[in-house]
Amino acid sequence: MVLLWFSSIQRWLWPPATSTFAADIDALFLMIASVVGLWLAATLAVLEWLLWKANRRRRGGGLFAAEAREIRWIVVAAVGVFVSDLAIEVRGQRLWEQLVSAAPPNALAIRVEARQFAWTVLHPGPDGELGTTDDIELQNELHVPVDQTVEVRLRSRDVVHSFFLPTVRLKQDVLPGTEVRRWFVPTEVGTFPIACAELCGFGHYRMGGRLVVHSASDYQQWLFSAAGSELSTPEAGAQ
Amino acid sequence: MTRAFLRQWVFSLDHKVIGKQYLAIGVAMAAIGAFAAYIMRWQLAFPNIPAPLYGLVDPGPYNAWLTMHGTIMMFFVAMPILLGAFGNFFIPLMVGAHDMAFPRLNRASVWILFVASVVLVASLFVEEGPAAAGWTNYAPLSIDPMYTGVGIGFDLWLVAVFLDFVSVLLSGLNVLTTALNMRAPGLSLGRLPLFVWTQVVAAVLFVFSAGPLMGAILMMLGDRHLGTGFFVAERGGAPLLWQHLFWFFGHPEVYVILLPALGISFEVFATFCRRPVAGYRWLLGALWASAGLSFLVWAHHMFVSGMSVRLALPFSITTIIISVPFAMVVFALIATLRGAALERSTAMLFALGMLATFLVGGVTGIFLGSPAVDMYLHDTYFVVAHFHYTLFPSVVLGGFAGLYYWFPKMFGRMLDESLGRWHFWLTWLSFHAVFLPLFVAGTRGHMRRVYDPTQYEFLQPLLPIHRIATVAAIVLLASQMVVVWNVVRTLWKGQRAEGNPWGGTTLEWATPSPPPAENFMRIVQVTRAPYGYEQTGSGVQPLPQWVERDAP
């Protein structure tokens, strides 16, 4: 029952989760939601209760008593908030450390260069190395194999953009003059959105793209056909 | 005739006239800011259908309107009304002074604000359009015209904001001096009404945080015209530097706006609960603690900006810890209802509505203060909904609580209470109908500042959310006609107000309504703390803070 409720709320609240981190971020969100939700509900309940009592007392007058007791309430509640904060902080910090850690050495490195208003994605070719002649350059399309660690190396040619993969739960601003690296592991095969999340000019709203996650065998096929089509026309490639 | 007019309005040094002028500027700018909101909301719900009263919204102007909405509401509505209007009008009254400490400086402040407003509004009419990089004005989008097609619009924006800050800085110094040096005999700091305290803390916050951004504005003007490169990577600068300087100011700014609104609700709570605000000294501690912490949280706006990921930990800790003093403020307000002999009034409704609404804004900030969750929610509608849940209760609900509470004192007539109740419920319910759905748009990954969301396949199912929010926003804006009508009718033929119509205990109620030119006819001697009430045979009666005596 609880599980059913959980999964339905999940479908309603979030896009599908298609990376190893996505479920962790959603779970942290729900943890925070339950802690602050309890506080919110309790606080509103006390507010309503006191209002109801004060309303009945209207005109009769009761005046307050015992300020020391009120202060004790306030301090106890503040300590409670502090403890809840700590719990959220400790759990959140562990996840953040993972999210922004350096990629494992076997990661597939892909360069994403943002400009107004498109993403230029440079995939390593069949040799698995970036910066060699068999690299595959695509506009607004990022192809990756499933269950493989992917490191995106983000650069901007002009203004600040933000590389956003909603189903992966990854978002990273892309800065001119600095390369920022983030990594993720896609866990589902399919086509998912890429979006720009930082206002970057009048075409910001159409700076979208596609994240294509292939199965391992499909990826090899795509790799060779994409690289092949580039290699078969070397003159075009040279230009 | 002209002379009298000039003397009474243009050169008047009376803090009450100046306060009303701040109010007029704030309200006029709010109308423009509201129109900007309407254009944005229309385009989001009905993309590519011409907006009534405006026409087809294009992507460039859309970005300009969203920039204007934020800039106007923060700098030209919230600060002029909460600090300028209520601060100017009531700080001298509440400390028992005949005017602000520096009346000429005060006159200069309001004129500088007026010029700043004219500069900003003028930018709407220049050929390439006004600034279009959001109210945060991130570099380098705001620097090189080739990125936006906007030229002088950005310069006018920078000049307008700079002048606005000059105005608020001068008035902040005035507030500090007045509150510290102009107090009536017997009014020790420990007896100062909480509204005055919140204005003092806000003034300190502004005075200490505005400098870096004012410097940054000059640096950006240099980048735009003198070939300097503070924020331009190719010229050896750092785009992130602007973000740091902006948010070093930008976060305290939120508290500059929030604190006076809280101050209003303290006054309103005490008066209509007929008892002191719970824990006066603890509240003061909490206000100063949150003010101090607000200088140390700015980079929580930048978790995914590309700054060092090591910085996330300290800023996340300070951000989450700041909920402790705010929790104390909220609990103190709630505890004030204990044993209250509640008087119903529109002002109290708005103050209660502010408290309940702000709670939602506060707790949703915890999600964004956690960097891992922020990685997903940053720059989505979750953020938009969150900060509207903090700023709308402060500026609009808090501002209206102040208006309904102090209107009799400012204008000498009583606003109609039943129209007031209609106004409250329409405003409050339609606000929730706009912004509650936007939290869901945010968790579904909907980025903010997107001109046409239907361009993204995954956002297309969210169109109904935009439609609900837009219809509710139109209702919200239309509901404000109720208060406009109420004010117009009251000024024309409303019931005249006595000196202390609500049974308040602080010094502004020691004067007639409206107060005469020098405020107090006789010397007021303060004899007790504010918010005293006593039980008598005929109910709970106020124990005013003052006794009057004749000048020696």
Tab-separated table of N, CA, C and O in Angstrom, chain B residues 92-155:
chain	number	residue	atom	x	y	z
B	92	PRO	N	9.742	58.084	12.955
B	92	PRO	CA	9.711	59.265	13.829
B	92	PRO	C	8.524	59.236	14.788
B	92	PRO	O	8.679	59.566	15.979
B	93	LEU	N	7.364	58.822	14.296
B	93	LEU	CA	6.197	58.782	15.183
B	93	LEU	C	6.418	57.810	16.331
B	93	LEU	O	6.082	58.080	17.482
B	94	MET	N	6.989	56.643	16.018
B	94	MET	CA	7.101	55.611	17.050
B	94	MET	C	8.222	55.890	18.044
B	94	MET	O	8.219	55.333	19.142
B	95	VAL	N	9.193	56.705	17.646
B	95	VAL	CA	10.222	57.056	18.624
B	95	VAL	C	9.891	58.392	19.286
B	95	VAL	O	10.651	58.875	20.125
B	96	GLY	N	8.793	59.014	18.890
B	96	GLY	CA	8.383	60.268	19.522
B	96	GLY	C	9.172	61.465	19.049
B	96	GLY	O	9.368	62.410	19.809
B	97	ALA	N	9.619	61.456	17.794
B	97	ALA	CA	10.380	62.580	17.253
B	97	ALA	C	9.488	63.423	16.351
B	97	ALA	O	8.461	62.959	15.880
B	98	HIS	N	9.907	64.677	16.108
B	98	HIS	CA	9.082	65.519	15.251
B	98	HIS	C	9.397	65.311	13.782
B	98	HIS	O	8.660	65.718	12.911
B	99	ASP	N	10.514	64.667	13.456
B	99	ASP	CA	10.832	64.353	12.059
B	99	ASP	C	11.980	63.351	12.063
B	99	ASP	O	12.455	62.943	13.121
B	100	MET	N	12.432	62.974	10.839
B	100	MET	CA	13.646	62.175	10.756
B	100	MET	C	14.828	63.043	11.185
B	100	MET	O	14.743	64.270	11.220
B	101	ALA	N	15.966	62.388	11.460
B	101	ALA	CA	17.124	63.125	11.939
B	101	ALA	C	17.617	64.121	10.897
B	101	ALA	O	18.022	65.235	11.227
B	102	PHE	N	17.611	63.716	9.617
B	102	PHE	CA	18.126	64.591	8.553
B	102	PHE	C	17.043	64.806	7.509
B	102	PHE	O	17.015	64.101	6.493
B	103	PRO	N	16.159	65.798	7.717
B	103	PRO	CA	15.032	65.960	6.792
B	103	PRO	C	15.470	66.265	5.358
B	103	PRO	O	14.841	65.781	4.412
B	104	ARG	N	16.554	67.005	5.176
B	104	ARG	CA	16.960	67.332	3.800
B	104	ARG	C	17.497	66.106	3.088
B	104	ARG	O	17.236	65.878	1.913
B	105	LEU	N	18.238	65.294	3.823
B	105	LEU	CA	18.737	64.040	3.260
B	105	LEU	C	17.555	63.154	2.854
B	105	LEU	O	17.570	62.482	1.820
B	106	ASN	N	16.537	63.193	3.678
B	106	ASN	CA	15.339	62.416	3.425
B	106	ASN	C	14.682	62.872	2.129
B	106	ASN	O	14.287	62.053	1.290
B	107	ARG	N	14.590	64.187	1.957
B	107	ARG	CA	14.030	64.759	0.732
B	107	ARG	C	14.871	64.324	-0.467
B	107	ARG	O	14.358	63.912	-1.508
B	108	ALA	N	16.208	64.380	-0.293
B	108	ALA	CA	17.084	63.965	-1.393
B	108	ALA	C	16.865	62.495	-1.723
B	108	ALA	O	16.802	62.107	-2.889
B	109	SER	N	16.693	61.645	-0.698
B	109	SER	CA	16.539	60.204	-0.943
B	109	SER	C	15.341	59.937	-1.835
B	109	SER	O	15.409	59.144	-2.776
B	110	VAL	N	14.226	60.571	-1.526
B	110	VAL	CA	13.025	60.254	-2.293
B	110	VAL	C	13.146	60.791	-3.715
B	110	VAL	O	12.682	60.162	-4.672
B	111	TRP	N	13.832	61.925	-3.884
B	111	TRP	CA	14.022	62.430	-5.248
B	111	TRP	C	14.967	61.547	-6.049
B	111	TRP	O	14.753	61.317	-7.236
B	112	ILE	N	15.996	61.041	-5.388
B	112	ILE	CA	16.904	60.134	-6.110
B	112	ILE	C	16.150	58.881	-6.524
B	112	ILE	O	16.295	58.390	-7.645
B	113	LEU	N	15.297	58.383	-5.632
B	113	LEU	CA	14.506	57.205	-5.991
B	113	LEU	C	13.599	57.518	-7.173
B	113	LEU	O	13.430	56.694	-8.084
B	114	PHE	N	13.028	58.715	-7.167
B	114	PHE	CA	12.148	59.096	-8.271
B	114	PHE	C	12.923	59.109	-9.586
B	114	PHE	O	12.473	58.556	-10.595
B	115	VAL	N	14.112	59.701	-9.558
B	115	VAL	CA	14.925	59.739	-10.778
B	115	VAL	C	15.277	58.315	-11.217
B	115	VAL	O	15.173	57.963	-12.399
B	116	ALA	N	15.652	57.472	-10.241
B	116	ALA	CA	15.982	56.082	-10.573
B	116	ALA	C	14.797	55.406	-11.255
B	116	ALA	O	14.953	54.693	-12.252
B	117	SER	N	13.587	55.634	-10.729
B	117	SER	CA	12.399	55.011	-11.316
B	117	SER	C	12.181	55.511	-12.737
B	117	SER	O	11.856	54.731	-13.637
B	118	VAL	N	12.381	56.821	-12.946
B	118	VAL	CA	12.198	57.378	-14.291
B	118	VAL	C	13.207	56.751	-15.253
B	118	VAL	O	12.864	56.371	-16.376
B	119	VAL	N	14.450	56.596	-14.788
B	119	VAL	CA	15.471	55.990	-15.657
B	119	VAL	C	15.064	54.569	-16.032
B	119	VAL	O	15.132	54.172	-17.198
B	120	LEU	N	14.594	53.809	-15.054
B	120	LEU	CA	14.223	52.425	-15.346
B	120	LEU	C	13.026	52.371	-16.298
B	120	LEU	O	13.020	51.597	-17.266
B	121	VAL	N	12.028	53.188	-16.042
B	121	VAL	CA	10.841	53.179	-16.906
B	121	VAL	C	11.216	53.661	-18.307
B	121	VAL	O	10.720	53.131	-19.312
B	122	ALA	N	12.123	54.652	-18.383
B	122	ALA	CA	12.548	55.148	-19.694
B	122	ALA	C	13.160	54.020	-20.511
B	122	ALA	O	13.003	53.964	-21.736
B	123	SER	N	13.834	53.083	-19.833
B	123	SER	CA	14.489	52.004	-20.575
B	123	SER	C	13.471	51.123	-21.297
B	123	SER	O	13.808	50.417	-22.243
B	124	LEU	N	12.203	51.184	-20.869
B	124	LEU	CA	11.167	50.423	-21.575
B	124	LEU	C	10.937	50.986	-22.971
B	124	LEU	O	10.370	50.314	-23.827
B	125	PHE	N	11.334	52.226	-23.185
B	125	PHE	CA	10.976	52.892	-24.440
B	125	PHE	C	12.155	53.082	-25.381
B	125	PHE	O	12.006	53.674	-26.425
B	126	VAL	N	13.356	52.602	-25.008
B	126	VAL	CA	14.473	52.767	-25.940
B	126	VAL	C	14.353	51.723	-27.044
B	126	VAL	O	13.704	50.686	-26.891
B	127	GLU	N	15.022	52.018	-28.168
B	127	GLU	CA	14.746	51.266	-29.380
B	127	GLU	C	15.023	49.771	-29.246
B	127	GLU	O	14.220	48.943	-29.647
B	128	GLU	N	16.181	49.415	-28.650
B	128	GLU	CA	16.517	47.985	-28.586
B	128	GLU	C	15.900	47.305	-27.383
B	128	GLU	O	16.152	46.134	-27.133
B	129	GLY	N	15.120	48.053	-26.604
B	129	GLY	CA	14.442	47.463	-25.471
B	129	GLY	C	15.267	47.534	-24.201
B	129	GLY	O	16.451	47.877	-24.227
B	130	PRO	N	14.629	47.207	-23.066
B	130	PRO	CA	15.306	47.279	-21.763
B	130	PRO	C	16.175	46.052	-21.513
B	130	PRO	O	16.208	45.122	-22.316
B	131	ALA	N	16.861	46.080	-20.380
B	131	ALA	CA	17.717	44.966	-19.977
B	131	ALA	C	16.923	43.666	-20.045
B	131	ALA	O	15.743	43.633	-19.745
B	132	ALA	N	17.610	42.580	-20.444
B	132	ALA	CA	16.888	41.328	-20.651
B	132	ALA	C	17.711	40.142	-20.158
B	132	ALA	O	17.709	39.088	-20.772
B	133	ALA	N	18.431	40.315	-19.051
B	133	ALA	CA	19.246	39.216	-18.542
B	133	ALA	C	18.775	38.776	-17.160
B	133	ALA	O	19.553	38.230	-16.383
B	134	GLY	N	17.504	39.011	-16.841
B	134	GLY	CA	16.997	38.644	-15.524
B	134	GLY	C	17.373	39.703	-14.505
B	134	GLY	O	18.259	40.535	-14.750
B	135	TRP	N	16.684	39.696	-13.340
B	135	TRP	CA	17.011	40.729	-12.346
B	135	TRP	C	18.394	40.498	-11.758
B	135	TRP	O	18.976	41.390	-11.159
B	136	THR	N	18.941	39.277	-11.953
B	136	THR	CA	20.277	38.977	-11.464
B	136	THR	C	21.363	39.458	-12.427
B	136	THR	O	22.523	39.516	-12.059
B	137	ASN	N	20.981	39.746	-13.676
B	137	ASN	CA	21.850	40.430	-14.633
B	137	ASN	C	23.215	39.760	-14.809
B	137	ASN	O	24.248	40.426	-14.813
B	138	TYR	N	23.225	38.433	-14.951
B	138	TYR	CA	24.494	37.703	-14.998
B	138	TYR	C	25.363	38.136	-16.167
B	138	TYR	O	24.897	38.342	-17.287
B	139	ALA	N	26.665	38.242	-15.886
B	139	ALA	CA	27.666	38.463	-16.918
B	139	ALA	C	28.016	37.094	-17.512
B	139	ALA	O	27.914	36.084	-16.812
B	140	PRO	N	28.449	37.055	-18.763
B	140	PRO	CA	28.647	38.168	-19.701
B	140	PRO	C	27.424	38.466	-20.570
B	140	PRO	O	27.526	39.314	-21.440
B	141	LEU	N	26.288	37.810	-20.301
B	141	LEU	CA	25.100	38.071	-21.115
B	141	LEU	C	24.759	39.559	-21.093
B	141	LEU	O	24.321	40.133	-22.089
B	142	SER	N	24.990	40.185	-19.923
B	142	SER	CA	24.600	41.575	-19.755
B	142	SER	C	25.668	42.539	-20.242
B	142	SER	O	25.512	43.741	-20.127
B	143	ILE	N	26.783	42.007	-20.744
B	143	ILE	CA	27.891	42.905	-21.065
B	143	ILE	C	27.991	43.233	-22.551
B	143	ILE	O	28.027	44.392	-22.934
B	144	ASP	N	27.998	42.205	-23.386
B	144	ASP	CA	28.196	42.476	-24.809
B	144	ASP	C	26.855	42.501	-25.536
B	144	ASP	O	26.106	41.524	-25.477
B	145	PRO	N	26.548	43.609	-26.250
B	145	PRO	CA	25.248	43.706	-26.929
B	145	PRO	C	25.035	42.584	-27.942
B	145	PRO	O	23.898	42.260	-28.267
B	146	MET	N	26.091	41.950	-28.427
B	146	MET	CA	25.887	40.909	-29.443
B	146	MET	C	25.154	39.691	-28.863
B	146	MET	O	24.581	38.906	-29.594
B	147	TYR	N	25.154	39.559	-27.532
B	147	TYR	CA	24.488	38.394	-26.950
B	147	TYR	C	22.977	38.555	-26.855
B	147	TYR	O	22.236	37.589	-26.801
B	148	THR	N	22.516	39.802	-26.726
B	148	THR	CA	21.086	40.013	-26.508
B	148	THR	C	20.460	40.959	-27.517
B	148	THR	O	19.243	41.022	-27.628
B	149	GLY	N	21.291	41.728	-28.210
B	149	GLY	CA	20.737	42.761	-29.074
B	149	GLY	C	20.321	44.003	-28.307
B	149	GLY	O	19.856	44.969	-28.881
B	150	VAL	N	20.486	43.962	-26.980
B	150	VAL	CA	20.102	45.112	-26.153
B	150	VAL	C	21.351	45.940	-25.863
B	150	VAL	O	22.386	45.389	-25.487
B	151	GLY	N	21.266	47.248	-26.055
B	151	GLY	CA	22.424	48.088	-25.802
B	151	GLY	C	22.225	48.964	-24.588
B	151	GLY	O	22.489	48.571	-23.441
B	152	ILE	N	21.679	50.158	-24.842
B	152	ILE	CA	21.579	51.159	-23.787
B	152	ILE	C	20.625	50.717	-22.684
B	152	ILE	O	20.716	51.189	-21.542
B	153	GLY	N	19.737	49.784	-22.984
B	153	GLY	CA	18.814	49.273	-21.962
B	153	GLY	C	19.569	48.778	-20.735
B	153	GLY	O	19.168	49.024	-19.598
B	154	PHE	N	20.688	48.080	-20.972
B	154	PHE	CA	21.477	47.582	-19.838
B	154	PHE	C	22.100	48.726	-19.042
B	154	PHE	O	22.172	48.681	-17.821
B	155	ASP	N	22.573	49.767	-19.767
B	155	ASP	CA	23.172	50.902	-19.052
B	155	ASP	C	22.120	51.582	-18.179
B	155	ASP	O	22.393	51.945	-17.035
